Short mmCIF file of C-alpha atoms (C1' of nucleotides) in Angstrom, two decimals:
data_model
loop_
_atom_site.label_atom_id
_atom_site.label_comp_id
_atom_site.label_asym_id
_atom_site.label_seq_id
_atom_site.Cartn_x
_atom_site.Cartn_y
_atom_site.Cartn_z
CA MET A 1 79.38 21.50 108.20
CA PRO A 2 78.60 23.89 110.65
CA PRO A 3 81.98 24.82 111.77
CA VAL A 4 79.85 26.10 115.14
CA LEU A 5 80.29 22.84 116.80
CA LEU A 6 84.02 23.05 117.33
CA ARG A 7 83.83 26.87 118.36
CA ALA A 8 81.51 26.18 120.97
CA SER A 9 82.93 23.10 122.48
CA ALA A 10 86.46 23.96 122.49
CA CYS A 11 85.60 26.72 125.28
CA CYS A 12 89.32 28.44 125.09
CA SER A 13 90.09 28.02 121.09
CA GLY A 14 90.92 30.97 119.60
CA VAL A 15 88.61 30.99 117.39
CA LEU A 16 86.22 31.88 120.10
CA ARG A 17 88.61 34.16 121.90
CA LYS A 18 88.28 35.96 118.60
CA ILE A 19 84.57 35.64 118.81
CA PHE A 20 83.96 37.01 122.52
CA LEU A 21 87.13 38.67 123.03
CA GLU A 22 88.66 41.10 120.25
CA GLU A 23 85.81 43.48 120.75
CA ASP A 24 86.50 46.71 123.39
CA MET A 25 83.64 47.38 125.13
CA LEU A 26 84.09 50.49 127.53
CA ASP A 27 87.36 52.29 126.50
CA ILE A 28 89.92 50.86 129.16
CA LYS A 29 92.09 54.25 128.97
CA TYR A 30 88.84 56.15 130.06
CA LEU A 31 88.12 53.66 132.72
CA ARG A 32 92.05 53.95 133.75
CA GLU A 33 91.40 57.24 134.06
CA ASN A 34 87.92 57.83 135.38
CA LEU A 35 87.09 54.62 137.19
CA LYS A 36 85.22 56.40 139.89
CA GLU A 37 83.30 58.68 137.63
CA ALA A 38 82.29 55.77 135.14
CA GLY A 39 81.34 53.66 138.93
CA GLU A 40 78.90 56.20 139.91
CA ARG A 41 77.45 56.57 135.82
CA LEU A 42 76.78 52.89 136.30
CA LYS A 43 75.50 52.74 139.81
CA LYS A 44 72.55 54.64 138.73
CA ARG A 45 71.62 52.23 136.78
CA GLY A 46 70.96 49.85 140.16
CA LYS A 47 71.79 46.85 139.30
CA GLY A 48 74.87 46.48 141.71
CA ILE A 49 77.45 46.80 138.86
CA ASP A 50 80.87 46.33 140.22
CA LEU A 51 83.91 48.03 138.57
CA SER A 52 86.73 47.33 141.25
CA PRO A 53 87.88 43.64 139.44
CA PHE A 54 89.20 46.30 136.89
CA SER A 55 92.09 47.92 138.08
CA SER A 56 94.11 44.74 139.51
CA LEU A 57 93.05 43.03 135.99
CA ASP A 58 94.39 45.78 134.21
CA GLU A 59 97.83 46.46 136.13
CA LYS A 60 98.73 42.96 135.99
CA ARG A 61 98.15 42.96 132.43
CA ARG A 62 100.51 46.09 132.11
CA GLY A 63 103.15 44.65 133.82
CA LEU A 64 103.18 41.02 131.97
CA ILE A 65 103.41 43.40 128.66
CA LYS A 66 106.19 45.37 129.40
CA GLU A 67 108.16 42.40 130.74
CA ALA A 68 107.78 40.44 127.57
CA ASP A 69 108.17 43.35 125.36
CA GLY A 70 111.55 43.96 126.72
CA LEU A 71 112.55 40.60 126.55
CA LYS A 72 111.51 40.59 122.86
CA GLU A 73 113.39 43.72 122.45
CA ARG A 74 116.28 41.84 123.43
CA ARG A 75 115.69 38.80 121.43
CA ASN A 76 115.10 40.45 118.37
CA ALA A 77 118.34 42.44 118.86
CA VAL A 78 120.20 39.08 119.71
CA SER A 79 118.87 37.73 116.64
CA GLU A 80 119.51 40.32 114.44
CA GLU A 81 123.56 40.12 115.28
CA ILE A 82 123.63 36.32 114.75
CA GLY A 83 121.73 37.19 111.25
CA LYS A 84 124.60 39.09 110.57
CA LEU A 85 127.31 37.23 111.85
CA LYS A 86 125.92 34.32 109.77
CA LYS A 87 126.19 36.42 106.79
CA GLU A 88 129.48 36.93 107.52
CA LYS A 89 130.05 33.64 107.37
CA LYS A 90 131.61 34.08 110.95
CA ASP A 91 130.60 32.17 114.33
CA ALA A 92 127.24 33.10 116.08
CA GLY A 93 127.42 30.41 118.54
CA GLY A 94 128.10 32.39 121.43
CA LEU A 95 125.35 34.59 121.25
CA LEU A 96 122.95 31.47 121.49
CA GLY A 97 123.38 30.89 124.53
CA GLY A 98 120.08 31.67 126.85
CA MET A 99 118.47 32.12 123.76
CA GLN A 100 115.91 29.57 124.19
CA GLU A 101 115.42 30.29 127.91
CA ILE A 102 113.80 33.79 126.96
CA SER A 103 112.11 32.58 124.14
CA GLN A 104 110.19 29.92 126.57
CA ARG A 105 109.93 32.86 129.03
CA ILE A 106 108.27 35.15 126.38
CA LYS A 107 106.19 32.46 125.43
CA SER A 108 104.79 31.76 128.78
CA LEU A 109 104.71 35.61 129.73
CA ASP A 110 102.76 36.16 126.68
CA LYS A 111 100.16 33.17 127.08
CA GLU A 112 99.83 34.84 130.45
CA ALA A 113 99.11 38.12 129.47
CA GLN A 114 96.85 36.73 127.09
CA GLN A 115 94.74 34.90 129.76
CA CYS A 116 94.96 38.58 131.76
CA GLU A 117 93.35 40.43 129.03
CA ASP A 118 90.46 37.56 127.56
CA GLU A 119 89.90 37.47 131.77
CA LEU A 120 89.35 41.56 131.78
CA LYS A 121 87.58 42.05 128.37
CA ARG A 122 85.12 39.05 129.45
CA PHE A 123 84.65 41.33 132.75
CA LEU A 124 83.97 44.06 130.65
CA LEU A 125 81.70 43.07 127.78
CA GLU A 126 79.55 42.62 130.63
CA ILE A 127 79.13 45.90 131.65
CA PRO A 128 76.73 47.88 130.68
CA ASN A 129 76.93 51.68 128.70
CA LEU A 130 77.55 54.75 130.70
CA PRO A 131 74.00 56.37 130.70
CA HIS A 132 74.17 59.99 129.37
CA PRO A 133 74.19 63.09 132.11
CA GLY A 134 71.24 63.94 130.99
CA VAL A 135 69.16 61.15 131.63
CA PRO A 136 66.90 61.11 134.55
CA ASP A 137 67.70 58.96 137.82
CA GLY A 138 65.18 56.72 138.46
CA LYS A 139 64.88 52.91 139.64
CA ASP A 140 62.25 51.82 137.25
CA GLU A 141 59.76 52.22 134.33
CA ASN A 142 57.28 53.90 137.01
CA ASP A 143 60.27 56.89 137.20
CA ASN A 144 59.84 57.41 133.38
CA PRO A 145 59.27 61.18 132.63
CA ALA A 146 56.71 61.40 129.72
CA VAL A 147 58.43 63.75 127.09
CA ARG A 148 55.28 64.47 124.97
CA VAL A 149 51.88 63.40 124.93
CA VAL A 150 50.64 63.41 120.61
CA GLY A 151 46.53 63.10 119.79
CA GLU A 152 44.02 61.94 122.04
CA LYS A 153 42.48 58.94 123.43
CA PRO A 154 39.23 57.98 121.15
CA SER A 155 36.11 57.84 123.08
CA PHE A 156 33.69 54.88 122.63
CA SER A 157 29.86 54.81 123.20
CA PHE A 158 30.28 51.37 123.94
CA SER A 159 32.89 48.85 126.32
CA PRO A 160 35.56 48.69 123.91
CA LYS A 161 36.92 45.26 123.40
CA GLY A 162 40.60 43.61 123.28
CA HIS A 163 42.18 43.04 120.35
CA VAL A 164 41.90 39.49 120.65
CA GLU A 165 38.16 39.04 121.10
CA ILE A 166 37.87 41.68 118.12
CA GLY A 167 40.47 39.33 115.53
CA GLU A 168 39.23 36.04 116.57
CA ALA A 169 35.54 37.30 115.88
CA LEU A 170 36.57 38.99 112.45
CA GLY A 171 38.39 35.63 111.32
CA ILE A 172 41.49 37.16 110.98
CA ILE A 173 43.86 35.76 113.87
CA ASP A 174 43.53 32.27 114.99
CA PHE A 175 45.51 31.56 117.81
CA GLY A 176 44.01 28.13 118.25
CA ARG A 177 45.38 26.89 115.49
CA ALA A 178 48.86 28.84 115.87
CA GLY A 179 49.33 26.73 119.03
CA LYS A 180 48.47 23.19 116.93
CA ILE A 181 51.49 24.75 114.90
CA ALA A 182 54.02 26.32 117.15
CA GLY A 183 52.65 26.33 120.45
CA ALA A 184 51.72 29.43 122.84
CA ARG A 185 53.04 32.94 121.44
CA PHE A 186 52.62 32.76 118.01
CA ALA A 187 50.02 34.05 115.71
CA LEU A 188 48.27 32.88 112.85
CA MET A 189 47.18 35.80 110.73
CA LYS A 190 44.38 35.08 108.16
CA GLY A 191 42.74 36.84 105.03
CA GLU A 192 42.51 40.72 105.69
CA GLY A 193 44.30 40.36 109.16
CA ALA A 194 47.12 38.73 107.08
CA LEU A 195 46.75 41.61 104.59
CA LEU A 196 47.01 44.23 107.17
CA GLU A 197 50.29 43.10 108.86
CA ARG A 198 51.64 43.08 105.19
CA ALA A 199 50.32 46.44 104.54
CA LEU A 200 51.72 47.77 107.22
CA ILE A 201 55.52 46.28 106.59
CA ASN A 202 55.11 48.27 103.25
CA PHE A 203 53.21 51.42 104.63
CA MET A 204 56.38 51.79 106.92
CA LEU A 205 58.89 51.34 104.69
CA ASP A 206 57.26 53.28 101.84
CA LEU A 207 57.23 56.16 104.64
CA HIS A 208 60.63 55.56 105.82
CA THR A 209 62.77 55.48 102.33
CA ARG A 210 60.66 57.79 100.60
CA GLU A 211 60.30 60.75 102.94
CA HIS A 212 62.83 60.20 105.57
CA ASN A 213 65.61 59.00 103.38
CA TYR A 214 66.65 55.54 104.95
CA LYS A 215 67.93 53.25 102.41
CA GLU A 216 65.72 49.56 102.73
CA VAL A 217 67.72 46.68 103.62
CA TRP A 218 66.87 43.21 103.50
CA THR A 219 69.20 41.18 105.58
CA PRO A 220 69.78 37.66 107.11
CA PHE A 221 67.10 36.51 109.44
CA MET A 222 69.86 34.88 111.43
CA ALA A 223 73.43 36.25 112.40
CA THR A 224 76.92 34.64 114.37
CA ALA A 225 77.06 35.02 117.51
CA GLU A 226 79.98 37.88 116.61
CA CYS A 227 77.57 40.09 115.49
CA PHE A 228 75.41 39.66 118.53
CA VAL A 229 78.58 40.37 120.66
CA GLY A 230 78.83 43.54 118.94
CA THR A 231 75.57 44.94 119.26
CA GLY A 232 75.35 43.42 123.27
CA GLN A 233 72.78 40.48 123.10
CA LEU A 234 75.79 38.80 124.05
CA PRO A 235 77.62 37.53 125.78
CA LYS A 236 75.16 38.54 128.44
CA PHE A 237 71.54 37.44 127.18
CA GLU A 238 71.63 34.59 125.53
CA GLU A 239 68.84 33.24 127.27
CA ASP A 240 66.72 35.55 125.42
CA LEU A 241 67.45 34.05 122.02
CA PHE A 242 66.50 31.12 120.12
CA LYS A 243 70.25 29.33 118.90
CA ILE A 244 70.16 27.27 115.94
CA GLU A 245 71.49 23.43 117.19
CA GLY A 246 74.95 22.75 115.74
CA TRP A 247 75.26 26.28 114.38
CA ASP A 248 76.97 29.05 115.63
CA HIS A 249 73.84 30.99 114.35
CA TYR A 250 71.35 32.87 116.41
CA LEU A 251 67.45 33.43 114.88
CA VAL A 252 67.93 37.81 115.10
CA PRO A 253 65.63 38.95 117.75
CA THR A 254 65.42 42.71 115.94
CA ALA A 255 66.87 43.93 112.78
CA GLU A 256 69.15 45.93 114.90
CA VAL A 257 71.61 43.11 114.83
CA PRO A 258 71.76 42.37 111.33
CA VAL A 259 71.59 45.87 110.23
CA THR A 260 74.12 47.36 112.76
CA ASN A 261 76.37 44.31 111.53
CA ILE A 262 76.68 45.71 108.50
CA HIS A 263 79.48 47.68 108.77
CA ARG A 264 81.02 45.50 111.38
CA GLU A 265 84.78 45.65 111.38
CA GLU A 266 84.52 48.99 108.58
CA THR A 267 85.84 52.27 108.62
CA LEU A 268 83.09 54.72 107.20
CA ASP A 269 83.50 57.51 105.07
CA GLU A 270 83.11 60.92 106.58
CA ALA A 271 80.77 62.37 104.04
CA SER A 272 78.89 59.34 103.91
CA LEU A 273 77.49 60.14 107.46
CA PRO A 274 75.01 59.72 108.99
CA VAL A 275 74.35 56.39 107.02
CA CYS A 276 70.47 55.17 107.80
CA TYR A 277 68.97 52.40 106.92
CA THR A 278 65.77 50.72 107.49
CA ALA A 279 64.83 47.34 107.83
CA TYR A 280 61.91 44.81 108.29
CA THR A 281 62.76 41.68 109.65
CA PRO A 282 60.66 39.55 111.46
CA CYS A 283 61.79 39.35 115.37
CA PHE A 284 62.07 35.86 117.40
CA ARG A 285 62.94 35.85 121.21
CA LYS A 286 62.57 33.19 123.77
CA GLU A 287 60.72 36.16 126.22
CA ALA A 288 62.56 33.85 128.98
CA GLY A 289 61.36 35.15 132.49
CA SER A 290 58.45 36.26 131.28
CA TYR A 291 55.85 33.64 131.87
CA GLY A 292 52.60 34.93 132.45
CA LYS A 293 53.15 38.23 131.16
CA ASP A 294 50.53 39.17 128.07
CA VAL A 295 50.31 35.21 127.14
CA LYS A 296 47.28 36.27 125.51
CA GLY A 297 47.31 38.27 122.19
CA LEU A 298 49.54 39.55 120.01
CA ILE A 299 51.64 41.36 122.45
CA ARG A 300 54.13 39.30 123.45
CA GLN A 301 55.07 37.30 120.84
CA HIS A 302 58.08 34.45 120.07
CA GLN A 303 57.82 35.78 116.50
CA PHE A 304 56.83 39.10 115.54
CA ASP A 305 57.31 41.77 112.56
CA LYS A 306 59.45 44.74 112.75
CA VAL A 307 60.24 47.69 110.60
CA GLU A 308 63.24 48.97 112.74
CA LEU A 309 65.62 52.39 111.88
CA VAL A 310 69.23 51.98 112.38
CA LYS A 311 72.33 55.08 112.12
CA PHE A 312 75.40 55.68 112.09
CA THR A 313 76.31 58.90 112.69
CA ALA A 314 78.96 61.36 113.82
CA PRO A 315 79.36 61.67 117.49
CA GLU A 316 78.75 65.41 117.28
CA ARG A 317 75.31 64.98 115.35
CA SER A 318 74.33 61.61 117.41
CA TYR A 319 71.45 63.26 119.93
CA ASP A 320 70.31 65.46 117.27
CA GLU A 321 69.90 62.45 114.97
CA LEU A 322 68.30 60.49 117.96
CA GLU A 323 65.25 62.92 117.78
CA LYS A 324 65.28 62.67 114.33
CA LEU A 325 64.71 58.69 114.10
CA THR A 326 62.29 59.12 117.36
CA ASN A 327 60.36 61.72 115.00
CA ASP A 328 60.21 59.31 112.26
CA ALA A 329 59.33 56.40 113.96
CA GLU A 330 56.49 58.68 115.87
CA GLU A 331 55.38 59.94 112.06
CA VAL A 332 54.14 56.25 111.44
CA LEU A 333 51.57 56.89 114.41
CA LYS A 334 50.55 60.18 113.38
CA ARG A 335 49.55 58.94 109.98
CA LEU A 336 47.82 56.14 111.24
CA GLY A 337 46.01 58.28 113.90
CA LEU A 338 46.90 56.36 117.18
CA HIS A 339 47.29 58.70 120.06
CA TYR A 340 50.75 58.30 121.69
CA ARG A 341 53.54 59.61 124.01
CA VAL A 342 57.01 59.39 124.30
CA MET A 343 58.76 58.18 127.39
CA LEU A 344 62.18 59.11 128.33
CA LEU A 345 63.93 56.09 130.05
CA CYS A 346 65.29 56.76 133.22
CA THR A 347 68.90 55.31 134.74
CA GLY A 348 67.39 52.16 136.35
CA ASP A 349 65.32 51.28 133.18
CA LEU A 350 67.82 51.57 130.87
CA GLY A 351 68.88 48.63 128.34
CA PHE A 352 72.15 47.43 128.11
CA SER A 353 73.98 49.13 125.79
CA SER A 354 72.29 51.70 125.59
CA ALA A 355 73.10 55.65 126.72
CA LYS A 356 69.77 57.02 126.44
CA THR A 357 66.49 55.77 125.33
CA TYR A 358 63.22 57.48 123.97
CA ASP A 359 60.01 54.59 124.19
CA ILE A 360 56.87 55.25 122.57
CA GLU A 361 54.07 54.17 123.87
CA VAL A 362 50.90 53.78 121.70
CA TRP A 363 47.20 53.78 123.62
CA LEU A 364 45.05 51.03 123.56
CA PRO A 365 41.69 51.41 124.81
CA GLY A 366 41.15 47.41 124.78
CA GLN A 367 43.64 47.46 127.94
CA ASP A 368 42.82 50.96 129.01
CA ARG A 369 46.39 51.75 129.00
CA TYR A 370 49.73 52.82 126.81
CA ARG A 371 51.83 50.24 125.60
CA GLU A 372 55.40 50.47 124.12
CA ILE A 373 55.42 50.08 120.29
CA SER A 374 58.93 51.32 119.72
CA SER A 375 61.92 51.99 121.50
CA CYS A 376 64.83 54.51 120.26
CA SER A 377 67.94 54.52 121.15
CA ASN A 378 71.63 55.87 120.96
CA PHE A 379 74.02 53.81 121.90
CA GLU A 380 76.94 56.45 121.62
CA ASP A 381 80.19 54.11 120.70
CA PHE A 382 79.25 50.93 123.04
CA GLN A 383 78.62 49.12 119.88
CA ALA A 384 80.82 51.09 117.52
CA ARG A 385 83.36 49.52 119.93
CA ARG A 386 82.27 46.33 120.42
CA ALA A 387 81.37 46.09 116.45
CA ASP A 388 84.70 47.93 115.33
CA ILE A 389 82.77 50.58 113.23
CA LYS A 390 85.25 53.60 112.70
CA TYR A 391 85.43 56.69 110.55
CA ARG A 392 87.83 59.29 109.82
CA PRO A 393 87.28 62.77 110.63
CA GLY A 394 88.53 65.51 108.61
CA HIS A 395 91.38 65.28 106.63
CA GLY A 396 93.40 62.67 107.27
CA GLY A 397 92.16 62.63 111.38
CA LYS A 398 92.68 59.77 113.59
CA LEU A 399 89.69 57.35 113.46
CA LYS A 400 87.52 57.56 115.53
CA PHE A 401 84.05 55.28 116.69
CA VAL A 402 80.95 56.17 114.93
CA HIS A 403 78.02 56.48 117.01
CA THR A 404 74.99 54.06 116.17
CA MET A 405 71.46 54.19 117.34
CA ASN A 406 68.54 52.54 116.24
CA GLY A 407 64.55 52.63 117.02
CA SER A 408 61.18 50.28 116.04
CA GLY A 409 59.83 52.10 113.47
CA LEU A 410 57.28 50.20 114.54
CA ALA A 411 57.11 46.68 115.81
CA VAL A 412 54.55 45.70 113.65
CA GLY A 413 52.16 43.22 115.62
CA ARG A 414 51.95 45.70 118.32
CA THR A 415 50.42 48.22 115.73
CA VAL A 416 48.16 45.84 114.56
CA VAL A 417 46.68 45.73 117.97
CA ALA A 418 46.73 49.58 118.07
CA ILE A 419 44.67 49.74 115.23
CA LEU A 420 42.33 46.70 115.95
CA GLU A 421 41.35 48.38 119.26
CA ASN A 422 41.22 52.25 118.23
CA TYR A 423 39.71 51.62 114.91
CA GLN A 424 37.39 48.99 116.69
CA GLN A 425 33.23 49.64 115.67
CA GLN A 426 30.27 48.58 118.14
CA ASP A 427 29.26 46.01 115.28
CA GLY A 428 32.79 44.61 116.14
CA SER A 429 33.86 45.72 112.73
CA VAL A 430 37.09 47.92 112.49
CA ILE A 431 38.10 51.07 110.55
CA ILE A 432 40.88 50.65 108.17
CA PRO A 433 43.02 54.19 108.83
CA PRO A 434 42.85 56.35 105.68
CA ALA A 435 46.89 56.51 105.16
CA LEU A 436 47.32 52.26 105.02
CA ARG A 437 44.40 52.17 102.42
CA PRO A 438 46.15 52.22 99.23
CA TYR A 439 47.91 49.15 100.86
CA MET A 440 45.31 47.01 101.49
CA GLY A 441 43.56 47.48 98.31
CA GLY A 442 41.16 49.89 98.83
CA LEU A 443 39.54 48.23 101.56
CA GLU A 444 38.17 50.96 104.35
CA LYS A 445 36.93 48.27 106.80
CA ILE A 446 37.47 45.08 108.06
CA GLU A 447 34.13 43.40 108.64
CA ARG A 448 32.60 40.18 109.87
CA LYS A 449 32.05 37.50 106.54
CA GLY A 450 28.50 36.24 106.13
"C1'" G B 1 79.46 17.12 99.72
"C1'" G B 2 84.14 16.12 95.48
"C1'" A B 3 88.43 18.70 92.65
"C1'" G B 4 91.57 22.81 92.18
"C1'" A B 5 93.29 28.03 92.66
"C1'" G B 6 94.15 31.63 96.11
"C1'" G B 7 93.94 35.18 101.09
"C1'" U B 8 100.07 40.20 101.63
"C1'" G B 9 99.25 48.15 103.63
"C1'" G B 10 93.47 52.62 100.90
"C1'" C B 11 93.26 49.84 96.02
"C1'" C B 12 96.93 46.89 92.55
"C1'" G B 13 100.78 43.48 93.19
"C1'" A B 14 105.92 41.60 94.54
"C1'" G B 15 108.30 38.73 98.12
"C1'" C B 16 108.66 33.13 99.77
"C1'" G B 17 113.97 31.88 106.70
"C1'" G B 18 117.67 37.00 109.02
"C1'" C B 19 119.01 43.79 106.30
"C1'" U B 20 110.89 43.59 104.78
"C1'" G B 21 105.71 47.73 108.49
"C1'" A B 22 106.53 45.54 104.23
"C1'" A B 23 109.85 46.24 96.46
"C1'" G B 24 106.77 48.69 92.33
"C1'" G B 25 102.28 50.83 91.09
"C1'" C B 26 98.03 53.74 91.84
"C1'" A B 27 95.61 57.07 95.08
"C1'" G B 28 96.17 60.75 99.34
"C1'" C B 29 98.97 64.41 101.72
"C1'" U B 30 103.13 68.92 101.72
"C1'" G B 31 106.95 71.71 98.87
"C1'" C B 32 108.73 72.88 94.30
"C1'" C B 33 108.07 74.56 89.77
"C1'" U B 34 104.90 75.31 85.93
"C1'" G B 35 100.32 79.27 83.49
"C1'" C B 36 96.56 76.31 81.43
"C1'" U B 37 93.52 72.75 83.43
"C1'" A B 38 97.02 68.67 83.95
"C1'" A B 39 102.04 67.16 83.59
"C1'" G B 40 107.24 66.94 86.22
"C1'" C B 41 110.33 66.61 90.56
"C1'" A B 42 111.29 66.00 95.89
"C1'" G B 43 109.46 64.04 100.38
"C1'" U B 44 105.63 62.21 102.61
"C1'" U B 45 101.31 58.90 104.27
"C1'" G B 46 98.65 52.12 108.31
"C1'" U B 47 96.66 49.99 112.77
"C1'" A B 48 97.32 48.64 117.86
"C1'" G B 49 98.94 47.75 122.52
"C1'" G B 50 103.33 49.44 126.06
"C1'" G B 51 106.36 52.98 128.16
"C1'" G B 52 107.19 58.08 127.60
"C1'" U B 53 105.15 63.86 127.87
"C1'" A B 54 101.48 69.10 130.87
"C1'" A B 55 100.60 67.93 126.14
"C1'" A B 56 103.69 66.69 121.78
"C1'" A B 57 108.28 64.56 120.40
"C1'" C B 58 110.20 60.16 121.26
"C1'" C B 59 111.22 54.87 122.65
"C1'" C B 60 109.52 49.50 122.50
"C1'" U B 61 106.18 45.56 120.94
"C1'" A B 62 102.88 43.18 117.79
"C1'" C B 63 100.23 43.05 113.22
"C1'" C B 64 101.23 39.99 106.11
"C1'" G B 65 93.31 35.48 106.77
"C1'" G B 66 92.77 33.11 112.06
"C1'" G B 67 95.09 30.00 115.70
"C1'" G B 68 98.86 26.80 116.82
"C1'" G B 69 103.56 24.34 116.04
"C1'" U B 70 109.25 24.28 114.24
"C1'" U B 71 113.69 27.97 114.95
"C1'" C B 72 118.30 32.44 118.16
"C1'" G B 73 115.30 34.54 114.37
"C1'" A B 74 109.18 33.45 110.06
"C1'" A B 75 104.78 37.14 105.38
"C1'" U B 76 108.16 33.10 103.88
"C1'" C B 77 108.55 26.17 106.21
"C1'" C B 78 104.71 22.60 109.02
"C1'" C B 79 99.75 21.38 110.95
"C1'" C B 80 94.76 22.78 111.91
"C1'" C B 81 90.37 26.43 111.18
"C1'" C B 82 87.87 30.33 108.31
"C1'" C B 83 87.09 33.04 104.01
"C1'" U B 84 86.92 33.63 98.37
"C1'" C B 85 87.07 32.00 92.93
"C1'" U B 86 86.65 27.78 89.30
"C1'" C B 87 85.12 22.94 87.60
"C1'" C B 88 81.74 18.91 89.22
"C1'" G B 89 77.96 17.08 92.40
"C1'" C B 90 73.26 17.97 94.71
"C1'" C B 91 68.86 21.29 94.95
"C1'" A B 92 64.55 25.77 96.12
#
RNA sequence: GGAGAGGUGGCCGAGCGGCUGAAGGCAGCUGCCUGCUAAGCAGUUGUAGGGGUAAAACCCUACCGGGGGUUCGAAUCCCCCCCUCUCCGCCA
């Protein structure tokens, strides 16, 4: 029986509160002391984020707690006294007077404080992460600087085709029948197309596990709402997710969700850091709000495959680890001989949970443009707070939140696009990059059959 | 889906209305001792919130799966939920 119906319908139930409101998001103490600075940093995101409700909620909450705690102290003292008297078989009746009223008052103060805290957390859960100071200011993707360009655009003696035309002509991608099965934005891969998809997954996983030291994991492809709050997709972006009807589960839109939540509510051993995982998952996205964009082809699908890289690190190391993680993702493109560039996202283009993000964009000759094929982000302690993932630094020091990060390594569907478009031949065939051939039974070229 | 058992601190495990943040053990840390590779002795070791401080110290509150209830007072009693284990059923 799905437990979720209850949760979903009982709007203010304790269970729901646990799911949505138990986590910290931005550090409340930091905000209290640096509200202005935080506001400035958030303002650079350009989304009109207003922190002003914070102070009044915070002050109200503290006032209520203070009053309730004072009354509790008194109640505890009197109760203890009653206990002693009773033990000595003396009459404690004189102390009982007014205690009921005090208890009632405590109860209502606690309730009010709880409501206030819920409101505060509800508010804070929708506030995005603070951009790293090193992230350039900017409005949108047009302001993202390129940090490096690797390889060169291939030249063609003919006019290069798009992957849809190439794939359909080769009989390896069938959008028509996919539509029959699931509608628009789905693909049916056939024969060597299906093999290519599978080969890429294995190639990427092998590279990251054998050469980059990631541990391979294979996760559930659905996760509970709690997980999504942990990584930041909820509560704000529910419209992008496929929810399982009657359940508390959503289909994963990225392996980031299940993999990061592996260590939710855990304290990691400092010696084990950085913990590095790689995972293949299918990814399911509604792509709400992208109607009319990339409707044809593999670029924007409701379901696509992705190999993900996820790390849990100590705070001091996280930006070094982000560089390494980005390089690990780039290595896939290098081995496949694909030309790409790495962009540093400006403040206005940064994702909700991220403090700093590199996008890797691969060159697609059929579209005559670069397209994002990987996005590598450091979330600092934003997700760790929400998901409660800590470690104990040094010998017996205070618990601290880890930093989390992740990046695609890579999006498989878009890699298929890149291979088809970059390795297409004039006769319509497609050369398989040498690095991939061992994964395709030695196949060197995909050609049109008979 | 049916029946039963159980969820307590880093771990094991007691407690079953007040003196229990929680016995005892293990592990960890700190001293002492010993010279033999580890034992003995003593002390110490949770998290979060609020107050306090220059920062500490310190004080208060909460926490024994989650939520609610009874009570002056709940780890302990009552109700609901979740999870784990065993048996049965069903099933890839």
